[in-house]
PDB file of C-alpha atoms in Angstrom:
ATOM      1  CA  MET D   1     114.680  99.078 112.904  1.00 96.00           C
ATOM      2  CA  ASN D   2     111.961  96.938 112.209  1.00 97.00           C
ATOM      3  CA  ILE D   3     109.763  97.233 108.813  1.00 98.00           C
ATOM      4  CA  ILE D   4     107.043  95.333 107.150  1.00 98.00           C
ATOM      5  CA  LEU D   5     106.562  95.414 103.319  1.00 97.00           C
ATOM      6  CA  ALA D   6     102.982  93.524 103.162  1.00 95.00           C
ATOM      7  CA  GLY D   7     101.487  93.371  98.615  1.00 92.00           C
ATOM      8  CA  VAL D   8     100.292  91.094  96.387  1.00 88.00           C
ATOM      9  CA  GLY D   9     101.695  88.570  94.670  1.00 85.00           C
ATOM     10  CA  GLY D  10     103.738  89.884  91.773  1.00 83.00           C
ATOM     11  CA  GLN D  11     104.734  92.855  92.776  1.00 89.00           C
ATOM     12  CA  GLY D  12     108.167  92.897  94.406  1.00 90.00           C
ATOM     13  CA  ILE D  13     108.118  92.563  97.141  1.00 92.00           C
ATOM     14  CA  VAL D  14     110.935  89.943  98.058  1.00 92.00           C
ATOM     15  CA  LEU D  15     112.485  91.933  95.750  1.00 94.00           C
ATOM     16  CA  ALA D  16     112.548  95.251  98.013  1.00 96.00           C
ATOM     17  CA  SER D  17     113.307  93.234 101.105  1.00 96.00           C
ATOM     18  CA  LYS D  18     116.696  92.222  99.732  1.00 96.00           C
ATOM     19  CA  VAL D  19     117.031  95.748  98.141  1.00 96.00           C
ATOM     20  CA  ILE D  20     117.004  96.908 101.949  1.00 97.00           C
ATOM     21  CA  ALA D  21     118.656  93.967 103.370  1.00 96.00           C
ATOM     22  CA  GLN D  22     121.969  94.640 101.250  1.00 96.00           C
ATOM     23  CA  SER D  23     121.540  98.646 102.018  1.00 96.00           C
ATOM     24  CA  ALA D  24     121.931  97.486 105.758  1.00 96.00           C
ATOM     25  CA  MET D  25     124.697  94.949 104.960  1.00 96.00           C
ATOM     26  CA  GLN D  26     126.660  97.774 103.248  1.00 95.00           C
ATOM     27  CA  LYS D  27     127.053 100.069 106.338  1.00 94.00           C
ATOM     28  CA  GLY D  28     128.368  97.273 108.032  1.00 95.00           C
ATOM     29  CA  LEU D  29     124.458  96.901 110.317  1.00 95.00           C
ATOM     30  CA  LYS D  30     123.057  92.916 111.124  1.00 95.00           C
ATOM     31  CA  VAL D  31     119.446  92.204 109.615  1.00 96.00           C
ATOM     32  CA  ARG D  32     117.600  89.398 109.459  1.00 95.00           C
ATOM     33  CA  THR D  33     114.504  88.624 106.487  1.00 95.00           C
ATOM     34  CA  ALA D  34     111.417  86.547 106.097  1.00 93.00           C
ATOM     35  CA  GLU D  35     108.794  86.290 103.993  1.00 88.00           C
ATOM     36  CA  THR D  36     105.606  85.387 104.447  1.00 82.00           C
ATOM     37  CA  ILE D  37     103.858  84.224 100.500  1.00 74.00           C
ATOM     38  CA  GLY D  38     100.976  82.125 101.551  1.00 66.00           C
ATOM     39  CA  MET D  39      98.914  81.749  97.963  1.00 61.00           C
ATOM     40  CA  ALA D  40     101.571  84.691  95.996  1.00 57.00           C
ATOM     41  CA  GLN D  41     101.238  83.531  92.376  1.00 62.00           C
ATOM     42  CA  ARG D  42      97.154  83.371  92.865  1.00 63.00           C
ATOM     43  CA  GLY D  43      97.542  87.668  93.567  1.00 68.00           C
ATOM     44  CA  GLY D  44      97.236  86.565  97.439  1.00 79.00           C
ATOM     45  CA  CYS D  45      99.306  88.870 100.148  1.00 84.00           C
ATOM     46  CA  VAL D  46     102.118  89.017 100.280  1.00 89.00           C
ATOM     47  CA  VAL D  47     104.091  90.145 104.359  1.00 93.00           C
ATOM     48  CA  SER D  48     108.361  90.414 104.112  1.00 95.00           C
ATOM     49  CA  HIS D  49     109.771  90.746 106.871  1.00 97.00           C
ATOM     50  CA  VAL D  50     113.162  92.977 107.584  1.00 97.00           C
ATOM     51  CA  ARG D  51     115.033  93.598 111.265  1.00 98.00           C
ATOM     52  CA  ILE D  52     118.212  95.696 111.406  1.00 96.00           C
ATOM     53  CA  GLY D  53     120.617  96.142 114.292  1.00 93.00           C
ATOM     54  CA  GLU D  54     122.291  94.877 117.294  1.00 90.00           C
ATOM     55  CA  ASN D  55     120.951  91.637 119.600  1.00 87.00           C
ATOM     56  CA  ILE D  56     118.361  90.511 116.380  1.00 90.00           C
ATOM     57  CA  HIS D  57     118.068  86.901 116.792  1.00 88.00           C
ATOM     58  CA  ALA D  58     114.718  86.252 114.925  1.00 91.00           C
ATOM     59  CA  PRO D  59     113.330  88.126 111.506  1.00 93.00           C
ATOM     60  CA  LEU D  60     109.965  88.002 111.926  1.00 95.00           C
ATOM     61  CA  VAL D  61     108.691  91.529 113.331  1.00 96.00           C
ATOM     62  CA  ALA D  62     106.474  91.326 116.263  1.00 96.00           C
ATOM     63  CA  LEU D  63     103.478  93.129 116.842  1.00 97.00           C
ATOM     64  CA  LYS D  64     102.954  96.910 117.798  1.00 97.00           C
ATOM     65  CA  THR D  65     107.277  97.060 117.036  1.00 97.00           C
ATOM     66  CA  ALA D  66     107.601  97.949 113.148  1.00 97.00           C
ATOM     67  CA  ASP D  67     109.048 102.256 112.518  1.00 97.00           C
ATOM     68  CA  LEU D  68     107.783 101.557 108.425  1.00 97.00           C
ATOM     69  CA  VAL D  69     105.409  99.530 106.908  1.00 98.00           C
ATOM     70  CA  LEU D  70     106.228  99.874 103.304  1.00 97.00           C
ATOM     71  CA  GLY D  71     102.118  99.090 101.621  1.00 96.00           C
ATOM     72  CA  PHE D  72     102.278  97.980  97.803  1.00 95.00           C
ATOM     73  CA  GLU D  73      98.796  98.295  97.901  1.00 93.00           C
ATOM     74  CA  PRO D  74      96.097  99.774 100.464  1.00 95.00           C
ATOM     75  CA  ALA D  75      94.247  97.117 102.074  1.00 92.00           C
ATOM     76  CA  GLU D  76      97.489  95.110 102.190  1.00 93.00           C
ATOM     77  CA  ALA D  77      98.881  98.079 103.999  1.00 95.00           C
ATOM     78  CA  VAL D  78      95.489  98.154 106.371  1.00 95.00           C
ATOM     79  CA  ARG D  79      96.459  94.563 106.873  1.00 93.00           C
ATOM     80  CA  ALA D  80      99.836  94.827 108.409  1.00 96.00           C
ATOM     81  CA  LEU D  81      98.709  98.261 110.609  1.00 97.00           C
ATOM     82  CA  PRO D  82      98.869  95.620 113.996  1.00 97.00           C
ATOM     83  CA  PHE D  83     102.874  95.130 113.742  1.00 97.00           C
ATOM     84  CA  LEU D  84     103.080  99.773 113.720  1.00 97.00           C
ATOM     85  CA  LYS D  85     104.377 100.693 116.555  1.00 97.00           C
ATOM     86  CA  PRO D  86     103.149 103.715 118.001  1.00 94.00           C
ATOM     87  CA  GLN D  87     104.345 106.873 116.271  1.00 92.00           C
ATOM     88  CA  GLY D  88     105.753 104.531 113.614  1.00 95.00           C
ATOM     89  CA  THR D  89     105.631 105.809 109.391  1.00 96.00           C
ATOM     90  CA  VAL D  90     103.354 104.398 106.734  1.00 97.00           C
ATOM     91  CA  ILE D  91     104.306 105.048 103.528  1.00 96.00           C
ATOM     92  CA  VAL D  92     101.542 103.460 101.155  1.00 95.00           C
ATOM     93  CA  SER D  93     101.053 103.284  97.291  1.00 95.00           C
ATOM     94  CA  GLN D  94      97.958 105.041  96.128  1.00 92.00           C
ATOM     95  CA  LYS D  95      97.038 101.851  93.524  1.00 91.00           C
ATOM     96  CA  ALA D  96      94.571  99.266  94.828  1.00 89.00           C
ATOM     97  CA  ILE D  97      94.639  96.002  93.388  1.00 86.00           C
ATOM     98  CA  LYS D  98      90.954  93.762  93.892  1.00 78.00           C
ATOM     99  CA  PRO D  99      91.512  90.830  96.564  1.00 67.00           C
ATOM    100  CA  VAL D 100      90.986  87.528  95.428  1.00 68.00           C
ATOM    101  CA  THR D 101      88.382  87.173  98.079  1.00 64.00           C
ATOM    102  CA  ALA D 102      86.318  90.842  96.513  1.00 65.00           C
ATOM    103  CA  SER D 103      86.857  89.290  92.975  1.00 67.00           C
ATOM    104  CA  LEU D 104      84.875  85.985  94.384  1.00 69.00           C
ATOM    105  CA  SER D 105      81.836  88.279  95.821  1.00 70.00           C
ATOM    106  CA  ALA D 106      79.707  90.390  95.187  1.00 68.00           C
ATOM    107  CA  GLU D 107      81.088  92.833  97.095  1.00 71.00           C
ATOM    108  CA  GLY D 108      82.875  96.167  96.011  1.00 76.00           C
ATOM    109  CA  TYR D 109      86.459  97.316  96.581  1.00 81.00           C
ATOM    110  CA  GLU D 110      86.924 101.034  97.165  1.00 81.00           C
ATOM    111  CA  GLY D 111      90.947 102.030  98.200  1.00 87.00           C
ATOM    112  CA  LYS D 112      90.045 105.310  99.062  1.00 91.00           C
ATOM    113  CA  THR D 113      87.971 103.778 101.954  1.00 92.00           C
ATOM    114  CA  MET D 114      91.784 101.966 103.050  1.00 93.00           C
ATOM    115  CA  LEU D 115      93.275 105.409 102.289  1.00 94.00           C
ATOM    116  CA  ASP D 116      91.240 107.272 103.965  1.00 94.00           C
ATOM    117  CA  TYR D 117      91.179 104.954 107.002  1.00 95.00           C
ATOM    118  CA  LEU D 118      95.119 104.557 107.058  1.00 95.00           C
ATOM    119  CA  GLN D 119      95.302 108.614 106.836  1.00 93.00           C
ATOM    120  CA  ASN D 120      92.785 108.448 110.525  1.00 94.00           C
ATOM    121  CA  SER D 121      95.025 105.716 111.500  1.00 94.00           C
ATOM    122  CA  VAL D 122      98.698 106.393 111.344  1.00 94.00           C
ATOM    123  CA  SER D 123     100.231 110.210 112.528  1.00 89.00           C
ATOM    124  CA  ARG D 124     103.001 109.595 109.731  1.00 92.00           C
ATOM    125  CA  PHE D 125     101.705 108.712 106.653  1.00 93.00           C
ATOM    126  CA  TYR D 126     102.358 108.893 103.108  1.00 93.00           C
ATOM    127  CA  ILE D 127     100.664 108.344 100.124  1.00 93.00           C
ATOM    128  CA  VAL D 128     103.024 108.156  96.256  1.00 91.00           C
ATOM    129  CA  ASP D 129     101.126 108.645  92.950  1.00 90.00           C
ATOM    130  CA  SER D 130     102.387 105.062  92.147  1.00 88.00           C
ATOM    131  CA  ASP D 131     101.291 105.461  88.921  1.00 89.00           C
ATOM    132  CA  ALA D 132     102.567 108.858  87.996  1.00 88.00           C
ATOM    133  CA  VAL D 133     105.624 107.699  89.381  1.00 87.00           C
ATOM    134  CA  CYS D 134     105.892 104.470  87.337  1.00 88.00           C
ATOM    135  CA  SER D 135     104.296 106.180  83.580  1.00 88.00           C
ATOM    136  CA  VAL D 136     107.937 108.079  84.342  1.00 86.00           C
ATOM    137  CA  CYS D 137     109.853 105.371  84.297  1.00 87.00           C
ATOM    138  CA  GLY D 138     107.684 103.240  81.620  1.00 87.00           C
ATOM    139  CA  SER D 139     106.828 100.310  83.851  1.00 88.00           C
ATOM    140  CA  PRO D 140     104.786  99.567  86.174  1.00 88.00           C
ATOM    141  CA  LYS D 141     106.876  96.655  87.471  1.00 90.00           C
ATOM    142  CA  VAL D 142     109.219  99.503  89.075  1.00 94.00           C
ATOM    143  CA  LEU D 143     106.746 100.211  91.985  1.00 94.00           C
ATOM    144  CA  ASN D 144     109.073  97.923  94.409  1.00 95.00           C
ATOM    145  CA  THR D 145     111.770 100.642  93.646  1.00 95.00           C
ATOM    146  CA  ALA D 146     109.508 103.717  93.224  1.00 95.00           C
ATOM    147  CA  LEU D 147     108.560 102.702  96.877  1.00 96.00           C
ATOM    148  CA  LEU D 148     112.041 102.280  98.146  1.00 96.00           C
ATOM    149  CA  GLY D 149     112.779 105.393  96.948  1.00 95.00           C
ATOM    150  CA  ALA D 150     109.695 107.211  98.392  1.00 94.00           C
ATOM    151  CA  ALA D 151     110.432 105.798 102.082  1.00 95.00           C
ATOM    152  CA  ALA D 152     114.447 106.534 101.602  1.00 94.00           C
ATOM    153  CA  GLY D 153     113.298 110.023 100.779  1.00 92.00           C
ATOM    154  CA  SER D 154     110.817 110.198 104.116  1.00 92.00           C
ATOM    155  CA  GLY D 155     114.442 109.952 106.375  1.00 92.00           C
ATOM    156  CA  VAL D 156     112.127 106.792 107.908  1.00 92.00           C
ATOM    157  CA  LEU D 157     114.979 103.990 106.462  1.00 91.00           C
ATOM    158  CA  GLY D 158     118.497 106.116 107.822  1.00 91.00           C
ATOM    159  CA  PHE D 159     120.302 105.167 104.125  1.00 94.00           C
ATOM    160  CA  THR D 160     120.284 107.715 101.202  1.00 93.00           C
ATOM    161  CA  LEU D 161     119.112 107.385  97.754  1.00 94.00           C
ATOM    162  CA  THR D 162     122.647 107.068  96.547  1.00 95.00           C
ATOM    163  CA  ASP D 163     123.172 103.985  99.878  1.00 95.00           C
ATOM    164  CA  MET D 164     119.675 101.437  97.658  1.00 94.00           C
ATOM    165  CA  GLU D 165     121.502 102.332  94.510  1.00 95.00           C
ATOM    166  CA  THR D 166     124.216 100.824  95.667  1.00 96.00           C
ATOM    167  CA  ALA D 167     121.877  97.861  96.628  1.00 96.00           C
ATOM    168  CA  LEU D 168     120.120  97.933  93.088  1.00 96.00           C
ATOM    169  CA  GLU D 169     123.524  97.429  91.693  1.00 96.00           C
ATOM    170  CA  SER D 170     124.343  94.415  93.777  1.00 94.00           C
ATOM    171  CA  VAL D 171     120.858  92.950  93.451  1.00 94.00           C
ATOM    172  CA  LEU D 172     119.538  93.668  90.216  1.00 94.00           C
ATOM    173  CA  PRO D 173     121.145  92.472  86.345  1.00 94.00           C
ATOM    174  CA  ALA D 174     122.688  95.150  84.535  1.00 94.00           C
ATOM    175  CA  LYS D 175     119.540  95.674  81.898  1.00 93.00           C
ATOM    176  CA  LEU D 176     117.174  96.818  84.309  1.00 93.00           C
ATOM    177  CA  LEU D 177     119.770  98.756  86.592  1.00 95.00           C
ATOM    178  CA  ASP D 178     118.939 102.073  84.879  1.00 94.00           C
ATOM    179  CA  MET D 179     115.213 102.096  84.718  1.00 94.00           C
ATOM    180  CA  ASN D 180     115.093 100.790  88.976  1.00 95.00           C
ATOM    181  CA  ILE D 181     117.210 104.278  89.247  1.00 95.00           C
ATOM    182  CA  GLN D 182     115.082 106.350  88.243  1.00 94.00           C
ATOM    183  CA  ALA D 183     112.196 105.284  89.422  1.00 94.00           C
ATOM    184  CA  LEU D 184     114.134 105.075  92.825  1.00 94.00           C
ATOM    185  CA  ARG D 185     114.136 108.677  92.517  1.00 94.00           C
ATOM    186  CA  ALA D 186     111.176 109.075  91.141  1.00 93.00           C
ATOM    187  CA  GLY D 187     109.704 107.926  94.070  1.00 92.00           C
ATOM    188  CA  ALA D 188     112.226 109.889  96.231  1.00 92.00           C
ATOM    189  CA  GLN D 189     111.174 112.998  94.614  1.00 90.00           C
ATOM    190  CA  ASN D 190     107.521 112.212  95.082  1.00 86.00           C
ATOM    191  CA  ILE D 191     107.323 112.136  98.954  1.00 83.00           C
ATOM    192  CA  GLU D 192     110.104 115.067  98.785  1.00 80.00           C
ATOM    193  CA  GLU D 193     107.971 117.648  96.686  1.00 78.00           C
ATOM    194  CA  GLY D 194     104.828 116.643  99.271  1.00 69.00           C
ATOM    195  CA  ASN D 195     102.516 115.932  96.767  1.00 53.00           C
ATOM    196  CA  ILE D 196     100.306 113.420  98.009  1.00 48.00           C
ATOM    197  CA  CYS D 197     101.306 113.657 101.767  1.00 43.00           C
ATOM    198  CA  VAL D 198      99.486 114.037 105.214  1.00 41.00           C
TER     199      VAL D 198
END
């Protein structure tokens, strides 16, 4: 399985990739990860590659081979589309973050335009109402675990929520665990209820 996680700096993308990798290792699967971080501290794009399975010798996902693109931001999900294989799945947060390049120009940025493009370009596509999920959990900082919960709820990852909760216990400090497990479950529920699913 090949997974691309795409968003901007500060959204917890690297931690999310570690949780997926930990979930895989707990099941005895081989896993490789890599990140391209660039100008992440200034709101730049962050892309994390996760590869799971036998005979994986390199950490980077090749173009048109990703089973899943997990988009933390609509435009970054569009930017990651060349990695998606035919019949692959895209799960994306509906919340747009204005990119640095748009901030420096007079051009507007509409997240809805990106979501519409994804809907018309991808056969299996889910939008997560991340504002609602994070509101339930009391913090926007749990977007990463909410999206992981959505991915688990969609069935595309091959890990159960229990698998991912165990992985969270391994990578998070105890004081952050309850809120992140709540976000994980809320993200899965958001997908399972089909609130915004195409």
